[in-house]
CSV table of C-alpha atoms in Angstrom, one decimal:
chain,number,residue,atom,x,y,z
A,1,MET,CA,66.0,-14.4,-65.9
A,2,THR,CA,68.1,-17.1,-67.2
A,3,ALA,CA,67.9,-21.3,-66.8
A,4,ALA,CA,70.8,-20.6,-64.7
A,5,ALA,CA,69.5,-18.4,-62.4
A,6,GLU,CA,65.9,-19.7,-62.1
A,7,PRO,CA,65.3,-21.1,-58.4
A,8,LYS,CA,65.4,-24.9,-57.5
A,9,ALA,CA,62.5,-26.7,-57.3
A,10,ALA,CA,61.5,-27.2,-54.3
A,11,GLY,CA,59.6,-30.6,-53.2
A,12,LEU,CA,59.9,-33.4,-51.0
A,13,LYS,CA,62.9,-35.3,-51.9
A,14,ARG,CA,63.7,-39.7,-51.9
A,15,GLU,CA,66.1,-39.8,-48.9
A,16,MET,CA,65.0,-42.9,-47.7
A,17,GLY,CA,66.6,-46.6,-48.4
A,18,LEU,CA,65.2,-49.8,-47.3
A,19,MET,CA,67.1,-49.4,-43.5
A,20,SER,CA,65.5,-46.1,-43.4
A,21,ALA,CA,61.3,-48.0,-44.3
A,22,ILE,CA,62.1,-50.8,-41.9
A,23,ASN,CA,62.7,-48.2,-39.2
A,24,VAL,CA,59.9,-46.3,-39.8
A,25,ILE,CA,57.2,-49.5,-39.4
A,26,ILE,CA,59.4,-50.6,-36.5
A,27,SER,CA,59.3,-47.2,-35.0
A,28,VAL,CA,55.2,-46.9,-35.2
A,29,MET,CA,54.1,-50.5,-34.3
A,30,ILE,CA,56.3,-50.6,-31.1
A,31,GLY,CA,55.1,-47.7,-28.8
A,32,SER,CA,55.4,-48.2,-25.1
A,33,GLY,CA,51.8,-51.4,-25.4
A,34,ILE,CA,54.2,-54.5,-26.1
A,35,PHE,CA,56.2,-53.0,-22.5
A,36,VAL,CA,53.1,-51.8,-20.2
A,37,SER,CA,50.0,-53.3,-20.9
A,38,PRO,CA,50.2,-56.7,-22.7
A,39,THR,CA,47.6,-58.0,-20.9
A,40,ALA,CA,44.1,-57.7,-22.4
A,41,ALA,CA,45.2,-60.8,-25.1
A,42,LEU,CA,45.8,-63.0,-21.7
A,43,ARG,CA,43.0,-62.1,-20.3
A,44,TYR,CA,40.6,-63.3,-23.0
A,45,SER,CA,42.9,-66.4,-24.4
A,46,GLY,CA,42.5,-68.0,-21.1
A,47,SER,CA,45.6,-69.9,-20.9
A,48,VAL,CA,49.2,-69.0,-21.8
A,49,GLY,CA,49.2,-71.3,-24.9
A,50,PHE,CA,46.4,-69.8,-26.9
A,51,CYS,CA,47.5,-66.3,-26.1
A,52,LEU,CA,51.1,-66.9,-27.4
A,53,VAL,CA,48.7,-68.0,-30.3
A,54,VAL,CA,46.8,-65.6,-30.1
A,55,TRP,CA,49.9,-63.3,-30.7
A,56,THR,CA,51.4,-65.2,-34.0
A,57,VAL,CA,47.9,-64.9,-35.7
A,58,CYS,CA,47.4,-61.4,-35.9
A,59,GLY,CA,51.2,-60.7,-36.9
A,60,GLY,CA,49.7,-62.9,-39.4
A,61,ILE,CA,47.0,-61.0,-40.3
A,62,SER,CA,48.9,-57.5,-40.2
A,63,LEU,CA,51.0,-58.8,-42.8
A,64,LEU,CA,48.0,-59.6,-44.6
A,65,GLY,CA,46.6,-56.0,-44.9
A,66,ALA,CA,50.2,-54.9,-45.0
A,67,LEU,CA,50.6,-56.6,-48.2
A,68,CYS,CA,47.6,-55.2,-49.8
A,69,PHE,CA,49.2,-51.4,-49.0
A,70,ALA,CA,52.5,-52.7,-50.2
A,71,GLU,CA,50.3,-53.4,-53.7
A,72,LEU,CA,48.8,-49.8,-53.2
A,73,GLY,CA,51.7,-47.7,-52.3
A,74,THR,CA,52.9,-49.3,-56.0
A,75,VAL,CA,49.8,-48.2,-57.9
A,76,VAL,CA,49.3,-45.2,-56.6
A,77,PRO,CA,53.0,-43.5,-56.0
A,78,ARG,CA,51.7,-40.9,-53.3
A,79,SER,CA,52.1,-40.0,-49.6
A,80,GLY,CA,49.1,-40.3,-47.5
A,81,ALA,CA,49.0,-44.0,-47.3
A,82,GLU,CA,44.6,-44.9,-47.2
A,83,TYR,CA,43.7,-41.2,-47.7
A,84,ALA,CA,45.5,-41.4,-51.7
A,85,TYR,CA,44.4,-44.5,-52.1
A,86,LEU,CA,40.5,-43.3,-51.7
A,87,ILE,CA,41.2,-39.9,-53.9
A,88,GLU,CA,43.1,-42.2,-56.2
A,89,ALA,CA,40.1,-44.9,-56.6
A,90,PHE,CA,36.7,-42.6,-56.0
A,91,LYS,CA,37.1,-39.1,-57.0
A,92,LYS,CA,36.4,-39.3,-60.0
A,93,SER,CA,33.2,-41.5,-59.2
A,94,HIS,CA,30.6,-38.7,-58.2
A,95,SER,CA,31.4,-35.1,-57.6
A,96,PHE,CA,29.9,-34.7,-54.2
A,97,TRP,CA,30.7,-37.8,-52.5
A,98,GLY,CA,33.6,-39.0,-54.3
A,99,PRO,CA,35.9,-37.0,-53.0
A,100,LEU,CA,33.9,-37.2,-49.6
A,101,PRO,CA,35.6,-40.4,-47.5
A,102,SER,CA,38.9,-38.8,-48.0
A,103,PHE,CA,38.6,-36.1,-46.6
A,104,ILE,CA,36.2,-37.5,-43.6
A,105,CYS,CA,40.3,-39.9,-43.4
A,106,ALA,CA,41.8,-36.5,-43.3
A,107,TRP,CA,40.0,-34.9,-41.1
A,108,VAL,CA,40.1,-37.6,-38.5
A,109,TYR,CA,43.7,-38.1,-38.6
A,110,VAL,CA,44.9,-34.7,-39.4
A,111,MET,CA,42.7,-33.2,-36.7
A,112,ILE,CA,41.9,-35.4,-33.5
A,113,LEU,CA,43.7,-38.8,-34.0
A,114,ARG,CA,46.9,-38.6,-35.0
A,115,PRO,CA,47.7,-34.6,-32.4
A,116,ALA,CA,46.1,-36.8,-30.4
A,117,GLU,CA,48.1,-39.9,-30.3
A,118,ILE,CA,51.3,-38.0,-30.3
A,119,ALA,CA,50.4,-36.4,-27.0
A,120,VAL,CA,49.5,-39.3,-24.8
A,121,ILE,CA,52.4,-41.4,-26.7
A,122,ILE,CA,54.7,-37.8,-25.6
A,123,LEU,CA,53.7,-37.6,-22.3
A,124,THR,CA,54.3,-41.7,-21.8
A,125,PHE,CA,57.7,-41.0,-22.6
A,126,ALA,CA,57.6,-38.2,-19.9
A,127,GLU,CA,56.6,-40.2,-17.6
A,128,TYR,CA,58.8,-43.1,-18.0
A,129,SER,CA,62.1,-40.9,-19.0
A,130,ILE,CA,62.4,-39.9,-14.8
A,131,LEU,CA,60.9,-43.2,-13.5
A,132,PRO,CA,65.2,-44.4,-13.6
A,133,LEU,CA,65.7,-41.0,-11.8
A,134,ARG,CA,63.1,-40.8,-9.4
A,135,HIS,CA,65.7,-41.7,-6.8
A,136,LEU,CA,68.4,-40.0,-8.2
A,137,LEU,CA,66.5,-36.9,-8.3
A,138,GLY,CA,64.7,-37.4,-4.8
A,139,LEU,CA,60.8,-37.3,-6.7
A,140,GLU,CA,59.3,-40.2,-4.2
A,141,HIS,CA,58.2,-38.0,-2.3
A,142,LEU,CA,57.3,-34.7,-4.4
A,143,PRO,CA,53.4,-34.0,-4.1
A,144,ALA,CA,50.9,-36.3,-6.6
A,145,ASP,CA,50.2,-32.4,-8.5
A,146,ASP,CA,53.8,-31.4,-9.2
A,147,LEU,CA,54.9,-34.7,-10.4
A,148,HIS,CA,52.3,-34.6,-13.1
A,149,LEU,CA,53.0,-30.9,-13.9
A,150,LEU,CA,56.3,-32.0,-14.2
A,151,VAL,CA,55.5,-34.7,-16.6
A,152,LYS,CA,53.0,-32.7,-18.8
A,153,LEU,CA,56.6,-29.8,-19.1
A,154,ILE,CA,58.7,-33.0,-19.4
A,155,GLY,CA,55.9,-34.0,-22.4
A,156,ILE,CA,55.9,-30.2,-23.6
A,157,LEU,CA,59.9,-30.2,-24.1
A,158,GLY,CA,60.2,-33.8,-26.2
A,159,LEU,CA,57.0,-32.3,-28.0
A,160,GLY,CA,59.1,-29.6,-29.4
A,161,VAL,CA,62.2,-31.8,-30.2
A,162,ILE,CA,60.3,-34.0,-32.2
A,163,THR,CA,59.1,-31.1,-34.2
A,164,TYR,CA,61.8,-29.3,-34.3
A,165,ILE,CA,63.4,-32.3,-35.7
A,166,ASN,CA,60.0,-32.9,-38.6
A,167,LEU,CA,61.1,-29.2,-39.2
A,168,SER,CA,64.5,-29.4,-39.6
A,169,SER,CA,65.7,-31.8,-41.9
A,170,VAL,CA,64.4,-35.1,-43.4
A,171,LYS,CA,68.1,-36.2,-43.4
A,172,LEU,CA,68.0,-35.7,-39.6
A,173,TYR,CA,64.7,-37.9,-39.4
A,174,VAL,CA,66.2,-41.0,-40.8
A,175,THR,CA,69.3,-40.6,-38.6
A,176,ILE,CA,67.7,-40.4,-35.4
A,177,ASN,CA,64.4,-42.8,-36.0
A,178,ASN,CA,67.5,-45.1,-36.8
A,179,VAL,CA,69.2,-44.9,-34.0
A,180,PHE,CA,65.8,-45.3,-31.9
A,181,GLY,CA,65.0,-48.1,-33.7
A,182,PHE,CA,67.9,-50.0,-33.0
A,183,CYS,CA,67.9,-48.8,-29.3
A,184,LYS,CA,64.3,-50.3,-29.2
A,185,VAL,CA,64.4,-53.3,-31.1
A,186,PHE,CA,67.6,-53.7,-28.1
A,187,ALA,CA,64.9,-53.0,-25.7
A,188,CYS,CA,62.7,-55.9,-26.4
A,189,LEU,CA,65.9,-58.4,-26.8
A,190,VAL,CA,66.6,-57.6,-23.4
A,191,VAL,CA,63.8,-58.8,-22.3
A,192,ILE,CA,63.6,-61.7,-24.8
A,193,PHE,CA,67.3,-63.0,-23.2
A,194,GLY,CA,65.9,-62.4,-20.2
A,195,GLY,CA,63.3,-64.4,-20.4
A,196,ILE,CA,65.3,-67.3,-22.2
A,197,TYR,CA,67.9,-67.0,-19.1
A,198,GLN,CA,64.7,-68.1,-16.8
A,199,LEU,CA,63.3,-70.8,-18.7
A,200,ALA,CA,67.3,-72.7,-19.1
A,201,ILE,CA,67.5,-72.3,-15.2
A,202,GLY,CA,64.7,-74.2,-14.9
A,203,ASN,CA,62.0,-71.3,-14.4
A,204,THR,CA,58.9,-72.9,-16.5
A,205,GLU,CA,56.1,-73.5,-13.9
A,206,ASN,CA,54.6,-71.0,-15.0
A,207,LEU,CA,54.3,-72.4,-18.5
A,208,ALA,CA,53.3,-75.8,-17.3
A,209,GLY,CA,49.4,-75.1,-18.2
A,210,GLY,CA,50.0,-75.0,-21.7
A,211,PHE,CA,45.8,-74.4,-22.7
A,212,SER,CA,44.1,-75.3,-19.9
A,213,GLY,CA,41.7,-73.1,-19.5
A,214,THR,CA,41.5,-71.9,-22.7
A,215,ASN,CA,38.6,-69.8,-23.3
A,216,THR,CA,35.7,-71.0,-26.0
A,217,ASN,CA,33.5,-68.6,-26.0
A,218,PRO,CA,33.4,-67.0,-29.1
A,219,GLY,CA,33.0,-63.6,-28.1
A,220,TYR,CA,36.5,-64.1,-26.0
A,221,ILE,CA,38.7,-65.3,-28.4
A,222,ALA,CA,37.2,-62.1,-30.6
A,223,LEU,CA,38.1,-60.2,-28.4
A,224,ALA,CA,41.2,-61.3,-27.8
A,225,PHE,CA,42.3,-60.7,-31.4
A,226,TYR,CA,40.2,-57.8,-31.5
A,227,ASN,CA,43.4,-56.8,-28.7
A,228,GLY,CA,46.2,-58.4,-30.2
A,229,LEU,CA,45.5,-56.7,-33.5
A,230,TRP,CA,45.5,-53.2,-32.2
A,231,ALA,CA,49.1,-53.8,-30.6
A,232,TYR,CA,50.2,-54.4,-33.8
A,233,ASP,CA,48.8,-51.0,-35.5
A,234,GLY,CA,51.6,-48.8,-38.0
A,235,TRP,CA,52.1,-51.3,-40.3
A,236,SER,CA,51.0,-48.7,-43.2
A,237,SER,CA,53.1,-45.8,-41.6
A,238,VAL,CA,55.8,-46.2,-44.3
A,239,THR,CA,53.0,-45.9,-47.2
A,240,THR,CA,52.1,-42.6,-45.8
A,241,ILE,CA,55.2,-41.1,-46.9
A,242,THR,CA,55.7,-43.1,-50.4
A,243,GLU,CA,57.3,-39.6,-52.0
A,244,GLU,CA,60.3,-39.9,-49.7
A,245,ILE,CA,61.5,-43.7,-50.5
A,246,LYS,CA,63.5,-44.7,-52.5
A,247,LYS,CA,62.5,-47.0,-55.5
A,248,PRO,CA,59.6,-47.1,-53.4
A,249,GLU,CA,58.3,-49.5,-56.3
A,250,VAL,CA,61.5,-52.5,-54.2
A,251,ASN,CA,61.4,-51.1,-51.1
A,252,ILE,CA,57.6,-50.6,-49.6
A,253,PRO,CA,57.5,-54.3,-50.2
A,254,ARG,CA,60.5,-55.4,-48.7
A,255,SER,CA,60.1,-53.2,-45.6
A,256,ILE,CA,56.6,-54.7,-45.2
A,257,MET,CA,58.0,-58.8,-45.9
A,258,ILE,CA,60.9,-57.9,-43.3
A,259,ALA,CA,59.7,-55.7,-40.4
A,260,VAL,CA,56.2,-57.1,-39.7
A,261,PRO,CA,57.4,-60.5,-39.3
A,262,ILE,CA,60.2,-58.7,-37.7
A,263,ILE,CA,57.9,-57.7,-35.1
A,264,THR,CA,55.5,-60.5,-35.0
A,265,GLY,CA,58.8,-62.2,-33.6
A,266,LEU,CA,59.7,-59.7,-30.8
A,267,TYR,CA,55.6,-59.8,-29.7
A,268,VAL,CA,55.5,-63.3,-29.2
A,269,PHE,CA,58.7,-63.8,-27.4
A,270,MET,CA,58.3,-60.8,-25.7
A,271,ASN,CA,55.0,-62.1,-24.2
A,272,LEU,CA,57.0,-65.7,-23.3
A,273,ALA,CA,59.5,-63.7,-21.8
A,274,TYR,CA,56.7,-62.1,-19.2
A,275,MET,CA,55.4,-65.7,-18.4
A,276,THR,CA,57.9,-67.6,-17.4
A,277,VAL,CA,58.3,-64.5,-14.9
A,278,LEU,CA,54.8,-63.2,-14.2
A,279,PRO,CA,52.2,-65.7,-12.9
A,280,MET,CA,49.1,-65.7,-15.3
A,281,GLY,CA,47.1,-63.6,-12.5
A,282,GLU,CA,50.2,-61.1,-11.9
A,283,MET,CA,50.6,-60.5,-15.6
A,284,ILE,CA,47.0,-59.8,-15.9
A,285,ASP,CA,46.7,-57.6,-12.9
A,286,SER,CA,49.5,-55.6,-13.6
A,287,GLU,CA,49.7,-52.2,-14.3
A,288,ALA,CA,53.3,-52.7,-16.5
A,289,VAL,CA,54.0,-55.6,-17.0
A,290,GLY,CA,57.8,-54.9,-18.7
A,291,ILE,CA,58.6,-52.7,-15.7
A,292,ASP,CA,57.0,-56.2,-13.3
A,293,PHE,CA,58.9,-58.6,-15.2
A,294,GLY,CA,62.4,-56.4,-15.2
A,295,ASP,CA,62.2,-55.7,-11.1
A,296,ARG,CA,62.1,-59.7,-10.9
A,297,ALA,CA,64.3,-60.8,-13.5
A,298,LEU,CA,67.1,-58.3,-14.6
A,299,GLY,CA,68.1,-56.9,-11.2
A,300,SER,CA,70.3,-54.1,-11.5
A,301,PHE,CA,70.0,-54.1,-15.1
A,302,ALA,CA,66.0,-53.2,-14.6
A,303,PHE,CA,66.1,-49.7,-15.7
A,304,LEU,CA,67.0,-51.1,-18.9
A,305,ILE,CA,62.8,-51.3,-19.2
A,306,PRO,CA,62.0,-47.5,-18.4
A,307,LEU,CA,64.3,-46.9,-20.4
A,308,GLY,CA,63.2,-48.7,-23.4
A,309,VAL,CA,59.9,-47.5,-23.0
A,310,ALA,CA,60.9,-44.0,-22.9
A,311,LEU,CA,62.8,-44.8,-26.3
A,312,ALA,CA,59.9,-46.2,-27.4
A,313,THR,CA,57.3,-44.0,-27.3
A,314,PHE,CA,59.6,-40.9,-28.6
A,315,GLY,CA,60.4,-42.5,-31.6
A,316,CYS,CA,56.9,-43.6,-32.0
A,317,ALA,CA,55.8,-40.0,-31.4
A,318,LEU,CA,58.4,-39.1,-33.6
A,319,SER,CA,57.6,-40.9,-36.4
A,320,ILE,CA,53.7,-40.7,-36.5
A,321,GLN,CA,54.5,-36.9,-36.7
A,322,PHE,CA,56.7,-37.4,-39.2
A,323,GLY,CA,53.7,-39.5,-41.5
A,324,VAL,CA,50.3,-37.1,-40.3
A,325,THR,CA,51.8,-34.4,-41.7
A,326,ARG,CA,52.9,-36.1,-45.0
A,327,LEU,CA,49.6,-36.7,-45.1
A,328,CYS,CA,48.1,-33.2,-44.5
A,329,TYR,CA,50.4,-32.3,-47.2
A,330,VAL,CA,48.8,-34.6,-49.8
A,331,ALA,CA,45.3,-33.6,-48.7
A,332,SER,CA,46.0,-29.8,-48.8
A,333,GLN,CA,48.0,-30.7,-52.6
A,334,GLU,CA,43.7,-32.1,-53.0
A,335,GLY,CA,42.3,-29.0,-52.2
A,336,GLN,CA,41.0,-30.8,-48.8
A,337,MET,CA,42.7,-28.4,-46.3
A,338,LEU,CA,44.0,-25.1,-46.7
A,339,GLU,CA,47.2,-24.7,-49.9
A,340,PRO,CA,50.2,-23.2,-47.6
A,341,LEU,CA,50.0,-27.1,-46.1
A,342,SER,CA,51.6,-28.7,-48.8
A,343,TYR,CA,53.9,-25.8,-49.7
A,344,ILE,CA,57.6,-27.2,-48.5
A,345,HIS,CA,60.5,-25.0,-46.9
A,346,VAL,CA,63.0,-23.5,-49.8
A,347,ARG,CA,66.2,-25.5,-48.4
A,348,ARG,CA,65.0,-28.2,-46.0
A,349,ALA,CA,62.6,-30.2,-47.9
A,350,THR,CA,60.2,-30.3,-45.3
A,351,PRO,CA,56.1,-29.3,-45.4
A,352,ALA,CA,57.3,-27.3,-42.3
A,353,PRO,CA,53.7,-25.6,-42.3
A,354,ALA,CA,52.3,-28.8,-41.8
A,355,VAL,CA,54.8,-30.2,-39.6
A,356,ALA,CA,54.1,-26.9,-37.4
A,357,MET,CA,50.2,-26.9,-37.2
A,358,GLN,CA,50.5,-31.0,-36.0
A,359,GLY,CA,52.8,-29.7,-33.3
A,360,ALA,CA,50.0,-27.1,-32.0
A,361,LEU,CA,47.3,-29.5,-31.9
A,362,ALA,CA,49.7,-32.1,-30.4
A,363,LEU,CA,50.6,-29.1,-27.6
A,364,ALA,CA,46.5,-28.1,-27.4
A,365,PHE,CA,45.8,-31.5,-26.6
A,366,ILE,CA,48.4,-31.6,-23.6
A,367,LEU,CA,47.2,-28.7,-22.0
A,368,VAL,CA,43.9,-30.2,-22.3
A,369,GLY,CA,44.7,-33.2,-20.9
A,370,ASN,CA,42.3,-36.4,-20.5
A,371,ILE,CA,42.3,-37.1,-24.4
A,372,GLU,CA,42.5,-40.9,-23.6
A,373,THR,CA,38.9,-41.1,-24.1
A,374,LEU,CA,39.2,-39.1,-27.1
A,375,ILE,CA,41.6,-41.3,-28.9
A,376,GLU,CA,39.3,-44.5,-27.7
A,377,PHE,CA,36.1,-42.7,-29.4
A,378,ALA,CA,38.5,-42.2,-32.8
A,379,SER,CA,40.6,-45.2,-32.5
A,380,PHE,CA,38.4,-47.3,-33.7
A,381,LEU,CA,38.0,-45.7,-36.8
A,382,ILE,CA,41.6,-46.7,-38.2
A,383,TRP,CA,40.5,-50.6,-39.5
A,384,PHE,CA,37.3,-49.1,-40.6
A,385,PHE,CA,39.7,-46.7,-42.9
A,386,TYR,CA,41.5,-49.4,-43.3
A,387,GLY,CA,38.9,-51.2,-45.0
A,388,ALA,CA,37.9,-48.3,-47.1
A,389,ALA,CA,41.7,-48.8,-48.5
A,390,VAL,CA,40.9,-52.1,-49.1
A,391,VAL,CA,38.1,-51.3,-51.0
A,392,ALA,CA,40.2,-48.7,-53.1
A,393,LEU,CA,42.4,-51.7,-54.2
A,394,LEU,CA,39.6,-53.6,-54.9
A,395,ALA,CA,38.6,-50.6,-57.5
A,396,LEU,CA,41.3,-49.8,-58.8
A,397,ARG,CA,42.2,-53.8,-59.8
A,398,ARG,CA,38.5,-53.3,-61.7
A,399,THR,CA,39.2,-49.4,-63.1
A,400,GLN,CA,43.0,-49.5,-63.8
A,401,PRO,CA,43.4,-53.1,-64.5
A,402,ASN,CA,46.1,-52.6,-67.2
A,403,VAL,CA,48.8,-50.3,-64.4
A,404,HIS,CA,52.0,-51.8,-64.2
A,405,ARG,CA,52.1,-53.7,-60.6
A,406,PRO,CA,55.5,-54.1,-59.3
A,407,TYR,CA,54.0,-56.3,-56.8
A,408,LYS,CA,50.5,-57.7,-56.9
A,409,VAL,CA,48.8,-59.1,-53.5
A,410,PRO,CA,46.7,-62.4,-54.2
A,411,LEU,CA,42.7,-61.5,-54.4
A,412,ILE,CA,42.2,-63.5,-51.2
A,413,VAL,CA,44.1,-61.9,-49.2
A,414,PRO,CA,42.3,-58.3,-49.6
A,415,TYR,CA,39.1,-60.2,-48.8
A,416,ILE,CA,40.7,-61.7,-45.4
A,417,THR,CA,41.6,-57.7,-44.5
A,418,LEU,CA,38.4,-56.3,-45.0
A,419,ALA,CA,36.7,-58.9,-43.3
A,420,VAL,CA,39.2,-57.9,-40.5
A,421,SER,CA,38.7,-54.2,-40.9
A,422,VAL,CA,34.7,-55.4,-40.4
A,423,PHE,CA,35.3,-57.0,-37.5
A,424,LEU,CA,37.8,-54.2,-36.0
A,425,SER,CA,35.3,-51.7,-36.7
A,426,ILE,CA,31.8,-53.5,-35.1
A,427,VAL,CA,33.4,-55.1,-32.2
A,428,PRO,CA,34.2,-52.2,-29.6
A,429,VAL,CA,30.6,-51.0,-30.4
A,430,ILE,CA,29.2,-54.3,-30.0
A,431,SER,CA,31.4,-54.7,-26.5
A,432,ASP,CA,31.1,-51.8,-25.0
A,433,PRO,CA,28.5,-49.9,-26.1
A,434,SER,CA,29.1,-46.3,-25.1
A,435,PRO,CA,28.3,-42.7,-26.1
A,436,LYS,CA,31.5,-42.3,-26.9
A,437,TYR,CA,30.9,-43.6,-30.3
A,438,LEU,CA,28.6,-40.9,-31.3
A,439,PHE,CA,31.2,-38.3,-30.8
A,440,ALA,CA,32.8,-40.0,-33.3
A,441,VAL,CA,29.7,-39.9,-35.7
A,442,ALA,CA,29.1,-36.2,-34.8
A,443,PHE,CA,32.7,-35.3,-35.2
A,444,ILE,CA,32.8,-37.6,-38.8
A,445,LEU,CA,29.5,-35.1,-39.3
A,446,SER,CA,31.6,-31.8,-38.4
A,447,GLY,CA,33.9,-32.7,-41.3
A,448,VAL,CA,31.2,-33.3,-43.8
A,449,LEU,CA,29.7,-29.5,-42.9
A,450,VAL,CA,33.6,-28.3,-43.3
A,451,TYR,CA,33.7,-30.2,-46.4
A,452,THR,CA,30.4,-29.1,-48.3
A,453,PRO,CA,31.3,-25.1,-48.9
A,454,PHE,CA,35.1,-25.1,-48.5
A,455,VAL,CA,35.9,-28.3,-50.3
A,456,TYR,CA,32.7,-28.8,-52.5
A,457,TYR,CA,31.8,-25.3,-53.3
A,458,LYS,CA,35.1,-24.0,-53.1
A,459,VAL,CA,34.4,-21.3,-50.5
A,460,ARG,CA,37.3,-19.4,-50.1
A,461,PRO,CA,37.4,-16.7,-47.2
A,462,ARG,CA,39.3,-13.1,-48.3
A,463,TRP,CA,41.7,-13.5,-45.4
A,464,ILE,CA,43.2,-17.2,-46.5
A,465,ASN,CA,45.9,-15.0,-49.4
A,466,LYS,CA,47.2,-12.5,-46.4
A,467,LEU,CA,47.2,-15.7,-44.2
A,468,THR,CA,48.6,-17.3,-47.3
A,469,PHE,CA,51.1,-15.1,-47.6
A,470,LEU,CA,52.4,-14.9,-44.0
A,471,ILE,CA,52.8,-18.5,-43.7
A,472,GLN,CA,55.1,-18.3,-46.9
A,473,VAL,CA,57.4,-15.6,-44.5
A,474,LEU,CA,57.0,-16.7,-41.7
A,475,PHE,CA,58.5,-20.6,-42.7
A,476,GLU,CA,60.1,-19.5,-46.1
A,477,VAL,CA,57.7,-21.7,-47.8
A,478,VAL,CA,56.7,-22.3,-51.5
A,479,PRO,CA,54.3,-24.1,-53.4
A,480,SER,CA,55.7,-27.9,-54.3
A,481,SER,CA,57.0,-29.2,-57.4
A,482,ASN,CA,56.0,-32.4,-57.5
A,483,LYS,CA,52.8,-32.3,-56.9
A,484,LEU,CA,50.4,-35.4,-59.1
A,485,ASP,CA,47.3,-34.9,-60.3
């Protein structure tokens, strides 16, 4: 075969610029939470003034963590975020223990946490997408079981749509994600300007208390910051897709430095807007703060809040699935997952088998139901892995001091982030000692049982070759040409 006739190499393409990178962070960080339940931070802070301080400081702490990942993303130019950093920093330290942390990270994220999150988020999308239409469609009198089934069916349809988008092309994902990103920011601004209007007409009595009643109990203060920081989770999302960002050494730090402060401003001013309309007690007891705010402040435009929640959750689920498939792709390249999960569609340049697997896992969680507890027992591990990634940053500073670092975070920042990650990993266990954390440990141990024969000893069942061939034919995929050693 001549050179001209050789097939074009398959691999991930750098199709995402600065604006798309910013929108990835916005899409993952802004889900339903800021519209539905920003109450825990207020309850534990004890006053509206201190609550706003908590939201502001949490945004600053999140920015510090994101800047650590900005450096890591320029030193380790691979998708996969913390997985890629752990494998790079520790893989060669010990033949068995070195690659194990990265495998456990992939095991938790790929098999449980991310698909379960997608399932919960897409069901929230389904619930809020029909909320403005309940009266129009006559759903008020629908039996609860039938309504639950309808929500589940719409959720499955929504999951199918996001999986199709991520299967089809990165350009389609970028286009849709950019549109949804702008829409959800607009929904946040609707709330903020609604609050500004309330202040302009003199509704300030709910804010008059200021810092009166602030909790001074260290445990309550810790829980206030704990809940605030969880609301900001997602700041590392752009580093999950490093290999598809144009000029990542420039655009990753810039996207983080732009997106996280924007979201901090939105969160602080949205909470301020809620407080102008809802008394503190009502806000703490509310099941959906944004909905209650809309009913009180927006009049005939109240439908914009459930619409905003639907847009936010759809975009969030879309981006989480996009990101976790790239983690799966890199883990497969490293031999820590089935090899075909790193294969790329010959025309669309998407990791189609990884996308399909994540779609199937999320579907299974939707069908099983009762997955909130599942997320709870695994979610506290997120900040554990963030902390592990910061340790990887410090290790790479020591083992690879001469590697070019287009962006280098001040040394105090990773130490602050590491302290926060330890805090957030311990607080849920101390504040709510529950058997669910034993399930988390059990799941990690099950990962070790998988890792030992199939990754460390490289046991390869005979049926793997047949499965690989079937996947290649079914999804029209070939091995990736841009594997990094």
